[in-house]
Short mmCIF file of C-alpha atoms in Angstrom, two decimals:
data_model
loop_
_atom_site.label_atom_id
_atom_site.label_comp_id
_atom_site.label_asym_id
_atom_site.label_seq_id
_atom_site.Cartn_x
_atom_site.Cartn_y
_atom_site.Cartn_z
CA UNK A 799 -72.21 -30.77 52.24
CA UNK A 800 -68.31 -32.11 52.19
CA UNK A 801 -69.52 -35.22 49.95
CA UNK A 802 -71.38 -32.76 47.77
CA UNK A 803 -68.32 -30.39 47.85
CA UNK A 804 -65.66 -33.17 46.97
CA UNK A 805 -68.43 -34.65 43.82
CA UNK A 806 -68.18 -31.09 41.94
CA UNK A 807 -64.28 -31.20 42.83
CA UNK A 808 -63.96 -34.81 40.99
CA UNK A 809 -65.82 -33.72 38.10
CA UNK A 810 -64.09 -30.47 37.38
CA UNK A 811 -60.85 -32.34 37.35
CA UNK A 812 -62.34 -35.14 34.86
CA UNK A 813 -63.66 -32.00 32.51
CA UNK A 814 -60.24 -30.57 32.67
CA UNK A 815 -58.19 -33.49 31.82
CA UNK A 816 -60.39 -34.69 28.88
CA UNK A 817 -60.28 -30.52 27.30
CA UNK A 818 -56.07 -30.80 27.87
CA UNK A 819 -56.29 -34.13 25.74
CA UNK A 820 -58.34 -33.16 23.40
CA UNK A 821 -55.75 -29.12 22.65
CA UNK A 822 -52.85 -31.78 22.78
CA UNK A 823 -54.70 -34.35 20.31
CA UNK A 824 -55.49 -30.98 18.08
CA UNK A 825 -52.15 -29.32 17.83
CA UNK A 826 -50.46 -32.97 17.06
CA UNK A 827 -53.03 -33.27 14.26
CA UNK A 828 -52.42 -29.58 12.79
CA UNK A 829 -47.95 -30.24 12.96
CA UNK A 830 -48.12 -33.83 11.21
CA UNK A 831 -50.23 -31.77 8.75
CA UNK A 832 -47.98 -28.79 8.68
CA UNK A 833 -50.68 -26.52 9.69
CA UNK A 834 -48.73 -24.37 11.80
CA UNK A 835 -48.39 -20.54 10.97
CA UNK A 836 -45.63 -19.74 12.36
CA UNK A 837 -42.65 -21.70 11.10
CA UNK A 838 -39.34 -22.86 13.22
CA UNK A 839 -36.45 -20.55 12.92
CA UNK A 840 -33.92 -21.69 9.98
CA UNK A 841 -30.91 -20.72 12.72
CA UNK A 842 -32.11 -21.54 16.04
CA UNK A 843 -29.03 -22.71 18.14
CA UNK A 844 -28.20 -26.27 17.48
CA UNK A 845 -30.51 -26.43 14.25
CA UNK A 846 -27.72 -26.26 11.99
CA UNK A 847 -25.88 -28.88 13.99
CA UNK A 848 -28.03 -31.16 14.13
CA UNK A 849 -28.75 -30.98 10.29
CA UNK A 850 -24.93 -31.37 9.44
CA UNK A 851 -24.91 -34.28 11.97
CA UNK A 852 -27.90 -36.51 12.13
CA UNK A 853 -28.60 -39.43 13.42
CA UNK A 854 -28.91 -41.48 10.30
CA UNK A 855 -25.76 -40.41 8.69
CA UNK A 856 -27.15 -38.29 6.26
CA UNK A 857 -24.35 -35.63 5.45
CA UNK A 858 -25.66 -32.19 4.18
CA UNK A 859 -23.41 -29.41 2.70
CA UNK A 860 -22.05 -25.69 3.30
CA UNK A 861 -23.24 -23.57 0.59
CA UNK A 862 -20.79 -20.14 0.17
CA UNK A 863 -22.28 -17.43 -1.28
CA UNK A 864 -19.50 -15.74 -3.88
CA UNK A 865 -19.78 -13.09 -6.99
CA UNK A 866 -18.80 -15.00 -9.47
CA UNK A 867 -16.07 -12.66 -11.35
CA UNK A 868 -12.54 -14.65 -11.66
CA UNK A 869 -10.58 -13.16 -8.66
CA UNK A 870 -14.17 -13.87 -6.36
CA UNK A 871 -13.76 -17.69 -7.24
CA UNK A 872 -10.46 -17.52 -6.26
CA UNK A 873 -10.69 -16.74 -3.12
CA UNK A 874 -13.73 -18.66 -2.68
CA UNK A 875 -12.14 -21.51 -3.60
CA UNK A 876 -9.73 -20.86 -0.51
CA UNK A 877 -11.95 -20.28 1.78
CA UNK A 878 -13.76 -23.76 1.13
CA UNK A 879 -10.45 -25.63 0.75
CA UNK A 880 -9.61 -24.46 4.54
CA UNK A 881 -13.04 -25.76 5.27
CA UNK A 882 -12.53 -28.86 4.22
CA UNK A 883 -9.39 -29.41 5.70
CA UNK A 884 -11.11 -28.81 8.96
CA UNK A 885 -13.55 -30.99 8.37
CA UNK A 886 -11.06 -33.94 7.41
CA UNK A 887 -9.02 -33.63 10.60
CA UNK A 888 -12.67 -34.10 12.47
CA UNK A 889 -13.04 -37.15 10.37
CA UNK A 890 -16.65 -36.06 8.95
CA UNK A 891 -17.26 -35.87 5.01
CA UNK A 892 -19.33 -32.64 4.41
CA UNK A 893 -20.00 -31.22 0.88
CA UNK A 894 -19.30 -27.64 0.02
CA UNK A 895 -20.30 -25.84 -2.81
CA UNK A 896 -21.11 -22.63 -4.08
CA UNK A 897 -23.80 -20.55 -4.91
CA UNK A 898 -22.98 -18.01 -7.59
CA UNK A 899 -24.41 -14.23 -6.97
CA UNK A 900 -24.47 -10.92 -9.01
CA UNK A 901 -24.27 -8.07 -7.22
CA UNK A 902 -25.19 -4.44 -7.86
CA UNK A 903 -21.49 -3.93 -8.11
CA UNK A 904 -20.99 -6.56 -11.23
CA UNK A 905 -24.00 -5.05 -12.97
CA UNK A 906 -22.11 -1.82 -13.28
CA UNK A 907 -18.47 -1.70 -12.80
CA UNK A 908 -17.86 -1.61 -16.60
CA UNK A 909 -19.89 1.54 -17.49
CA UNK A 910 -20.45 3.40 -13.78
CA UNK A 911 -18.07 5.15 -11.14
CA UNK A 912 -18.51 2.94 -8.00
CA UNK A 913 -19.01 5.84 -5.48
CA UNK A 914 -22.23 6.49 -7.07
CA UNK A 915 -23.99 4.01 -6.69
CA UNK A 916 -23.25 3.76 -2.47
CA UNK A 917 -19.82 3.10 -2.49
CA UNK A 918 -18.51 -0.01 -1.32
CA UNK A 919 -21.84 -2.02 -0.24
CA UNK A 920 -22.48 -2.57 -3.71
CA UNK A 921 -20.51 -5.62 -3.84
CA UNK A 922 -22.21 -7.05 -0.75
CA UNK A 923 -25.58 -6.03 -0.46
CA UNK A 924 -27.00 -9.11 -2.49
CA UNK A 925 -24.72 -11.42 -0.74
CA UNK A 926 -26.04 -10.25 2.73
CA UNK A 927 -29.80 -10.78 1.18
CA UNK A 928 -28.82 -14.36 0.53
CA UNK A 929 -27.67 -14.43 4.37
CA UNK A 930 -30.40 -13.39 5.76
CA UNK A 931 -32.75 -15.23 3.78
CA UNK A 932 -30.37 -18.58 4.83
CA UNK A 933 -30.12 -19.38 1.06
CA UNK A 934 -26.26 -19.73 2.17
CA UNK A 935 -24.33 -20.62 4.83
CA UNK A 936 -21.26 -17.60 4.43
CA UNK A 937 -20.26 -15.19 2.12
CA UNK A 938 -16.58 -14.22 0.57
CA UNK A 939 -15.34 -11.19 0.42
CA UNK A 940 -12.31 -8.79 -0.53
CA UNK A 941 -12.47 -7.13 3.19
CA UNK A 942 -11.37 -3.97 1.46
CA UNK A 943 -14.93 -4.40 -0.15
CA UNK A 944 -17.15 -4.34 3.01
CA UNK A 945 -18.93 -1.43 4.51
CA UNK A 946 -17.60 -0.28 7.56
CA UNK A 947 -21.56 -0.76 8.83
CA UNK A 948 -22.97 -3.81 8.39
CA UNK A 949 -26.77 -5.15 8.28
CA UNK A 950 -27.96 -6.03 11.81
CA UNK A 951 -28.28 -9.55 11.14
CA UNK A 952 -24.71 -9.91 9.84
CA UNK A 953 -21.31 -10.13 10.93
CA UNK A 954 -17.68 -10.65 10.25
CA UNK A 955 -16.89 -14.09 11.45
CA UNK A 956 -13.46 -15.21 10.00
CA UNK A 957 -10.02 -13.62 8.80
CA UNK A 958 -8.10 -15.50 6.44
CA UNK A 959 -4.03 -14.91 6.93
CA UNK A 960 -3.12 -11.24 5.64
CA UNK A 961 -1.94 -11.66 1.81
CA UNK A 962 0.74 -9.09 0.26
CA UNK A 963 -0.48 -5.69 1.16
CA UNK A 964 1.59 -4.11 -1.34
CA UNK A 965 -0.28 -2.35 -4.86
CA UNK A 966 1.50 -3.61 -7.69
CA UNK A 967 2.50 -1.76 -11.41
CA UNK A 968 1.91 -3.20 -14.45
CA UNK A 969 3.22 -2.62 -17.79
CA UNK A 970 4.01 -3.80 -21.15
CA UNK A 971 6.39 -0.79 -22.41
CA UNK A 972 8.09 0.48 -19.14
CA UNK A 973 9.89 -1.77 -16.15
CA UNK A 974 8.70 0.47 -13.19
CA UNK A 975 6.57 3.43 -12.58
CA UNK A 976 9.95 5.50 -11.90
CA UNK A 977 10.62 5.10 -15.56
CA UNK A 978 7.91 5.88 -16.72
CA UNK A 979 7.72 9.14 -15.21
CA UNK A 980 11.18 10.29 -16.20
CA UNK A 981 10.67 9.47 -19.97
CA UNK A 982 10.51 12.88 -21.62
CA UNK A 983 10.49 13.16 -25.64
CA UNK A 984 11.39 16.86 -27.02
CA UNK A 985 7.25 17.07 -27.18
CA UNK A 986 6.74 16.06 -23.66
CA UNK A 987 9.11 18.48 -21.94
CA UNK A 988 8.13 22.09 -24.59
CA UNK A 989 4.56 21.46 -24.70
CA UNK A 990 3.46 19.76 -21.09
CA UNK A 991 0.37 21.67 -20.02
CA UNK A 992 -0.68 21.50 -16.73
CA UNK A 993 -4.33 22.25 -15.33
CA UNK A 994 -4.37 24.19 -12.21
CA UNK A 995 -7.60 23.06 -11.15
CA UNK A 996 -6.95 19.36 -10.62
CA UNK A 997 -2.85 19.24 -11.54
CA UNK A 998 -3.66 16.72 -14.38
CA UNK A 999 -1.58 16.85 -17.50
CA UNK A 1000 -2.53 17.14 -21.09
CA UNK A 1001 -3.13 13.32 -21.64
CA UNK A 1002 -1.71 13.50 -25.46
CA UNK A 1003 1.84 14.59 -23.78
CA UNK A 1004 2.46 12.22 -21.27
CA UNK A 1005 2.43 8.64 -20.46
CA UNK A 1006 -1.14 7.45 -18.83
CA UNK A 1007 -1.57 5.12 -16.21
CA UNK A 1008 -5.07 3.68 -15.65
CA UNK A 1009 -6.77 3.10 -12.29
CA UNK A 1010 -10.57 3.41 -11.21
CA UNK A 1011 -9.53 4.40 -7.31
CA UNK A 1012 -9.25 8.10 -5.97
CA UNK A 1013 -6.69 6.99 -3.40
CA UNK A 1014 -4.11 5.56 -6.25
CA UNK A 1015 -5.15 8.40 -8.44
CA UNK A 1016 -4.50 10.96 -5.86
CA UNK A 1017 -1.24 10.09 -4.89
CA UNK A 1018 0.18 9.16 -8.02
CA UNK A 1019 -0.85 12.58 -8.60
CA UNK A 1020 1.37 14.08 -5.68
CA UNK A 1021 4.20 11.80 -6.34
CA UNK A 1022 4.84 11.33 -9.98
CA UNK A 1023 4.51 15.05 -12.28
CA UNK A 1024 5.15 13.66 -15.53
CA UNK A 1025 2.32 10.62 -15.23
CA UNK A 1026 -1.23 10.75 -16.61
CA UNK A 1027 -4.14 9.29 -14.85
CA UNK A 1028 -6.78 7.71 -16.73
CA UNK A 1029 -10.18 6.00 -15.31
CA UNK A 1030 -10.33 2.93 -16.20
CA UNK A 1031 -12.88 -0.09 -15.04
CA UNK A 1032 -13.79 -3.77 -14.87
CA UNK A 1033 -12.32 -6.30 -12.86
CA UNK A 1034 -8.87 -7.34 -12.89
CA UNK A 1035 -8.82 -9.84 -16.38
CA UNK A 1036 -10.59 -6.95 -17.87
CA UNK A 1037 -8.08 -4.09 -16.99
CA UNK A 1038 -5.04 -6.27 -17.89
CA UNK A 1039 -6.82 -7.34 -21.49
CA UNK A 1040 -6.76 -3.28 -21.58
CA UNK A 1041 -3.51 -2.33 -21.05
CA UNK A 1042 -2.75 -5.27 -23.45
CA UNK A 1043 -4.39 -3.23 -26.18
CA UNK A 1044 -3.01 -0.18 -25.68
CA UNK A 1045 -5.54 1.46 -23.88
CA UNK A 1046 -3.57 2.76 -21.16
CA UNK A 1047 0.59 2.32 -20.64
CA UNK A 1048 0.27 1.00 -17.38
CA UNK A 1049 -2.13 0.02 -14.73
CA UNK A 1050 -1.65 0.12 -10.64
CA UNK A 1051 -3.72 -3.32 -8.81
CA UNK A 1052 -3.79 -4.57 -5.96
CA UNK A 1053 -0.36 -7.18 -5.43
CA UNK A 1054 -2.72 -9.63 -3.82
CA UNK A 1055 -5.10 -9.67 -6.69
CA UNK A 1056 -2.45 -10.56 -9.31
CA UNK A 1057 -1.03 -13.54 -6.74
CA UNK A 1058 -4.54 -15.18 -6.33
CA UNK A 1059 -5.41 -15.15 -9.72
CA UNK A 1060 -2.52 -16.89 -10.94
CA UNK A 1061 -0.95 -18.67 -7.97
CA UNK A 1062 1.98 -17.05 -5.55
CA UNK A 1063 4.23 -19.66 -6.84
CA UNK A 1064 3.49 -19.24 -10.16
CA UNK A 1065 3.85 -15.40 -10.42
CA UNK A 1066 7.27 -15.84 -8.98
CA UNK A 1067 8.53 -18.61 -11.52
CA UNK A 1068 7.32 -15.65 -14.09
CA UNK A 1069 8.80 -13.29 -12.59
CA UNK A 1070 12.13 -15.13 -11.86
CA UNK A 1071 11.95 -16.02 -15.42
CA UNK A 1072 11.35 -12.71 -16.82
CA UNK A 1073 14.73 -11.33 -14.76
CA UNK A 1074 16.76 -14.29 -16.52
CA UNK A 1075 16.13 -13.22 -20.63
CA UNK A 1076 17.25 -16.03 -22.04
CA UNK A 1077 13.90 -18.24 -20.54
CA UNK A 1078 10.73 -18.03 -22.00
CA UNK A 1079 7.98 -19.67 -20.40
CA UNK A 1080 4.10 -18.67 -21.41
CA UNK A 1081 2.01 -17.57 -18.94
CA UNK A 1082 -1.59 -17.56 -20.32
CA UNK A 1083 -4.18 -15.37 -18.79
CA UNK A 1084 -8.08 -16.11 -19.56
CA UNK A 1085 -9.69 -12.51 -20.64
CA UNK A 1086 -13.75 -11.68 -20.14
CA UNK A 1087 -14.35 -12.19 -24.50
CA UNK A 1088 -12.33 -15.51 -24.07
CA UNK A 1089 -8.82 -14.17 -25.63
CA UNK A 1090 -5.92 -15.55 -23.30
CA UNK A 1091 -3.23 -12.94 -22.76
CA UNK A 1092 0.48 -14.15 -22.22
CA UNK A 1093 1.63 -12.46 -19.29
CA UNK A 1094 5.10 -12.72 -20.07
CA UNK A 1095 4.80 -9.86 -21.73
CA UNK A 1096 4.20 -7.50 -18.73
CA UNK A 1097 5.88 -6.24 -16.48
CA UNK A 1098 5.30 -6.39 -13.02
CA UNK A 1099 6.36 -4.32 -10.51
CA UNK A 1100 5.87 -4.59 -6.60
CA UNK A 1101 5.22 -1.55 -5.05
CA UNK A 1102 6.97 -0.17 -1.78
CA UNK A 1103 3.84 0.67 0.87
CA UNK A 1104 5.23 4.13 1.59
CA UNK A 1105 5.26 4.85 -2.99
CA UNK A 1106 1.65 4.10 -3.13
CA UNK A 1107 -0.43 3.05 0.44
CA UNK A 1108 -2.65 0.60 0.07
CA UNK A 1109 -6.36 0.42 0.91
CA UNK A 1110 -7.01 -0.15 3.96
CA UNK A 1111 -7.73 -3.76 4.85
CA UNK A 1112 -6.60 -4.82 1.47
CA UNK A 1113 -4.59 -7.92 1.29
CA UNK A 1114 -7.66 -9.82 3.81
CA UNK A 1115 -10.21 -12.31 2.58
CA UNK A 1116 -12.85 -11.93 5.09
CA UNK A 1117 -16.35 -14.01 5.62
CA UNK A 1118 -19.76 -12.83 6.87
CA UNK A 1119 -22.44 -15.43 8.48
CA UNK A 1120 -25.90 -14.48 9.83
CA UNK A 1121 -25.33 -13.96 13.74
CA UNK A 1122 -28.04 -16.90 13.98
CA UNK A 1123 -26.42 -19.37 12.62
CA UNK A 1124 -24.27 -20.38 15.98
CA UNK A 1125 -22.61 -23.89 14.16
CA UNK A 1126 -21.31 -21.75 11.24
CA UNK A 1127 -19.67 -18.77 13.74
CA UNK A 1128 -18.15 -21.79 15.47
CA UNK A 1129 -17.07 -23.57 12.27
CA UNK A 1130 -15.05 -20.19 11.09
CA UNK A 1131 -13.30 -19.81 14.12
CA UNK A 1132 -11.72 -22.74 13.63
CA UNK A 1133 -9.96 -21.16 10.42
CA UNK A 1134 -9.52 -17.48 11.59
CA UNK A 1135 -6.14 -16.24 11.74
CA UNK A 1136 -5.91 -13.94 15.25
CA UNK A 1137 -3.45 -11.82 13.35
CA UNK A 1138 -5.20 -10.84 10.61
CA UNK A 1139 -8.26 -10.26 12.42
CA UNK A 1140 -6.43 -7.72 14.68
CA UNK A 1141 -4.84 -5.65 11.74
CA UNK A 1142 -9.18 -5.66 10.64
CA UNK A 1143 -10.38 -4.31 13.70
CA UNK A 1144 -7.42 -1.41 13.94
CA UNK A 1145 -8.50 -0.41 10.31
CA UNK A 1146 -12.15 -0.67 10.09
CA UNK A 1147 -12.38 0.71 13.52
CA UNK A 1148 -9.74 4.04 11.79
CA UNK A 1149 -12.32 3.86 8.94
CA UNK A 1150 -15.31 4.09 10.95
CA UNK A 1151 -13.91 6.98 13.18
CA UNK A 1152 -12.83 9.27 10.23
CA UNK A 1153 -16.28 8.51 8.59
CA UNK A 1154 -14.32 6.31 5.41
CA UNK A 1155 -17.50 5.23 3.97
CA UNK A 1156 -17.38 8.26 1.68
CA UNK A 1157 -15.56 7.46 -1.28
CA UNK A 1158 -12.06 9.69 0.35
CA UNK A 1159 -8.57 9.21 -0.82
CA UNK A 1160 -7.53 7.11 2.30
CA UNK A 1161 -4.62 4.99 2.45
CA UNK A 1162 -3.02 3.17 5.19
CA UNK A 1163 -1.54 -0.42 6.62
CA UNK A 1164 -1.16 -1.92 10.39
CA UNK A 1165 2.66 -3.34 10.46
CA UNK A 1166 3.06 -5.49 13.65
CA UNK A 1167 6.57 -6.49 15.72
CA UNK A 1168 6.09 -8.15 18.53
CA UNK A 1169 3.87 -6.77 21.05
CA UNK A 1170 3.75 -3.30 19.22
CA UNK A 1171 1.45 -2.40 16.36
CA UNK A 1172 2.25 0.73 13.62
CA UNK A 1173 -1.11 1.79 11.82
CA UNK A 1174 0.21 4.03 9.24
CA UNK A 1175 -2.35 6.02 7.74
CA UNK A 1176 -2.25 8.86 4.60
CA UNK A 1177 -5.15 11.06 2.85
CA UNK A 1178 -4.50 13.14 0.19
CA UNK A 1179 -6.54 16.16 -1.57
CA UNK A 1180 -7.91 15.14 -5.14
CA UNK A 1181 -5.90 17.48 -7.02
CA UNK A 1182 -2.31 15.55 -5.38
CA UNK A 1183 -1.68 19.13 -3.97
CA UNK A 1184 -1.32 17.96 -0.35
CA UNK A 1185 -0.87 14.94 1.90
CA UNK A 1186 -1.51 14.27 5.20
CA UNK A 1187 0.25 11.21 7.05
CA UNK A 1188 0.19 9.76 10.53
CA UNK A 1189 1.83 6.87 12.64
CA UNK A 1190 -0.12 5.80 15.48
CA UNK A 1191 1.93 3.37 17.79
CA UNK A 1192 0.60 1.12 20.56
CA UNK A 1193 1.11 -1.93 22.20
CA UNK A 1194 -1.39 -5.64 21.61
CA UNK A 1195 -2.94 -4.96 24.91
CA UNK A 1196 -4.25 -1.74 23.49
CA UNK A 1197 -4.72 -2.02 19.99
CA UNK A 1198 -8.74 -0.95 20.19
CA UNK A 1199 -7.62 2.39 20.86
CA UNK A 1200 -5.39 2.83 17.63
CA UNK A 1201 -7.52 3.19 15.24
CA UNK A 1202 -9.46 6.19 16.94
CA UNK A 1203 -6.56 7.62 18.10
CA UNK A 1204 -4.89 7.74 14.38
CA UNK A 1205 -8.11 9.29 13.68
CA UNK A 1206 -8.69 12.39 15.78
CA UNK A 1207 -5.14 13.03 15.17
CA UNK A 1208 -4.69 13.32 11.00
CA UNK A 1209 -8.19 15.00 11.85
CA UNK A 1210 -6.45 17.60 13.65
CA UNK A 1211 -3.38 17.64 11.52
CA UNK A 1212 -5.94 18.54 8.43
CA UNK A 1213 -8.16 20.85 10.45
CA UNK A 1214 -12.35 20.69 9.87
CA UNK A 1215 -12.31 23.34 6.67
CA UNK A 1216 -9.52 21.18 5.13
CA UNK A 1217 -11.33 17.58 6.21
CA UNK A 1218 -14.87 19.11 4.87
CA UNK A 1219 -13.68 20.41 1.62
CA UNK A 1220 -11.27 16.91 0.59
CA UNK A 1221 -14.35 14.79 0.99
CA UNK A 1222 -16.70 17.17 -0.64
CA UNK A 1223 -14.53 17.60 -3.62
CA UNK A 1224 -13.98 13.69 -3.53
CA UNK A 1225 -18.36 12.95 -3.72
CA UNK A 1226 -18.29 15.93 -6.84
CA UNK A 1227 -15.38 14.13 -8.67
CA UNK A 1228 -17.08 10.73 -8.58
CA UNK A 1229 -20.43 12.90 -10.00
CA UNK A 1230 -18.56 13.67 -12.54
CA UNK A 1231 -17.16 10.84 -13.53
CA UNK A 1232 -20.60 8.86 -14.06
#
């Protein structure tokens, strides 16, 4: 009975072991043939790694995914350049390159009001598709640009050093927006005409100034009386080649914008140049149709933070990665700059607690001294009627809490009926300016 017991014991295990063969014979076949349905994760940890770094020496490259209007190169361009410095102090030779996308944004900045069409995500939502697809490895981005809520599978990864926060003026006829609004002809100062409704001026009385944003446009409104706004659209080349034929007198951009285009250094040799008359140096400036404009010509005027606030988180070149892709988190941290990515956090997290993804007239910078960090913060009513500010102090250990503190407390300052009313008439003046 044991013998017989022990016999059916033996052959069980020989039926067993010849089956688990014969699965692990199978499933070899079906991989060398790629056979398998379900396929390895593109960002499994240590995937990426291993592809960058192989064992045969085979180097590989980061691909950055960028829009591909001038000022986006730009700061594409420094993104990579502080990857590749990196990459040389580590001794390995890895290519990166770039992979040019439109976005929603592109297709219609020329001919549509932004707000329309969801606000800032259009000039992301095609570069997080890339992302998540892992046709690239990380994206560049104005962080003035991204939504305050981002895709699950995406994140904000690096901060590049804080560039001038300030907005700048622009103009070929007048040296600085202060004289510009105090020029008054016999015309301007019997026949101004003001319209109650949204305190513009009769356009053919006084001097325009051309801007596309509802925060510039509202407090130019509540600062300078004798100033016209006029909408105007298309990145920065295009706006300049505008004022350059007289569509508009002047134009308020973004200080940071003007630097990268042309080079820090170089837009101080202009200006330094420009202050001493008797040295004239061209400055060329490539236009969309082709035409270079000489920007010695224009004037250029930087703006004090407290005359016009700036976006907030303008001034920051930020880059999103796929929270997958562990070597590429890893790589960016080795460029981030801790300071920048503070001032970030304090404005998104403002942004996020007063509910700034609608298209409001928000301004506002984070100043830091030492251990203590200012956010100053403003909002304004369309019409330039009324403005609301707040300073919201606290120390580095604490700086989580600024943001939603500087929140609930202009909230309050404005009251609900006041908050309700500037946002709704900010979504109906974007309708109407399809």
């Amino acid at each position: 009975m044991h013998l017989l017991s022990f016999l059916s014991f033996i052959i069980w295990f020989i039926y067993c072991t010849a089956k688990r063969h014969e699965y692990s014979i199978k499933i070899y076949f079906l991989n060398s043939h790629n056979f398998c349905k379900t396929k390895p994760d593109p960002f499994r940890k240590g995937t990426l790694k291993k592809r960058l770094y192989s064992s045969d020496g085979i180097k590989d490259e980061i691909i950055i995914g960028t829009r591909d209007s001038p000022l986006a190169l730009k700061q594409s361009e420094k993104v990579r350049k502080k990857i590749m410095s990196y990459f040389k102090k580590m001794n390995k030779n890895i290519n990166v390159t770039f992979k040019y996308i439109k976005t929603t944004g592109d297709n219609i900045l020329d001919n549509n009001s932004v707000g329309l069409y969801g606000g800032k995500g259009i000039f992301t939502k095609e570069l997080d598709e890339q992302l998540i697809n892992g046709n690239v490895d990380l994206c560049v981005h104005s962080l003035k640009d991204v939504p305050i809520l981002l895709p699950n599978n995406i994140e904000l990864s690096c901060f590049l050093k804080r560039d001038t926060i300030n907005d700048a003026f622009l103009s070929i006829k007048y040296k600085s927006i202060n004289d510009m609004n105090t020029v008054k002809s016999v015309s301007k100062t019997e026949d101004i005409h003001i319209n109650k409704k949204d305190n513009d001026h009769n356009n053919d009385t006084l001097c325009t100034i051309g801007t596309s944003s509802l925060r510039r446009r509202s407090q130019i409104k509540n600062r300078y009386k004798n100033i016209y706004v006029n909408n105007i659209r298309g990145n920065i080349n295009t706006r300049i080649e505008k004022l350059y034929n007289g569509e508009v007198d002047a134009l308020i951009i973004a200080m940071c914008g003007i630097e990268r285009l042309i080079k820090k250094t170089n837009l101080k040799h202009l200006l330094k140049n420009k202050e001493q008359k008797n040295i004239y140096q061209p400055f060329l400036l490539k236009c969309n149709n082709k035409k270079c404009i000489d920007l010695c010509h224009v004037n250029i005027q930087k703006l004090n933070k407290n005359m016009i606030y700036p976006a907030l988180g303008q001034g920051i070149i930020a880059v999103t990665s796929h929270k997958k892709n562990y070597f590429i988190s890893s790589l960016l941290k080795n460029i981030n700059n801790k300071k920048s990515e503070i001032m970030a956090q304090i404005e998104r997290s403002f942004l996020y607690h007063i509910d700034g993804n609608c298209m409001m007239p928000i301004g506002g910078y984070t100043k830091m001294r030492n251990e203590d960090i200012y956010l100053n913060v403003i909002i304004n009513d369309i019409h330039g009627y009324n403005k609301y500010q707040v300073t919201q102090k606290d120390t580095l250990y604490n700086y989580k809490e600024i943001g939603p503190n500087a929140a609930i407390k202009i909230k309050q300052i404005i009251g609900t009926e006041q908050f309700n009313k500037i946002k709704a008439e900010a979504e109906l003046h974007l309708l109407n300016n399809k």
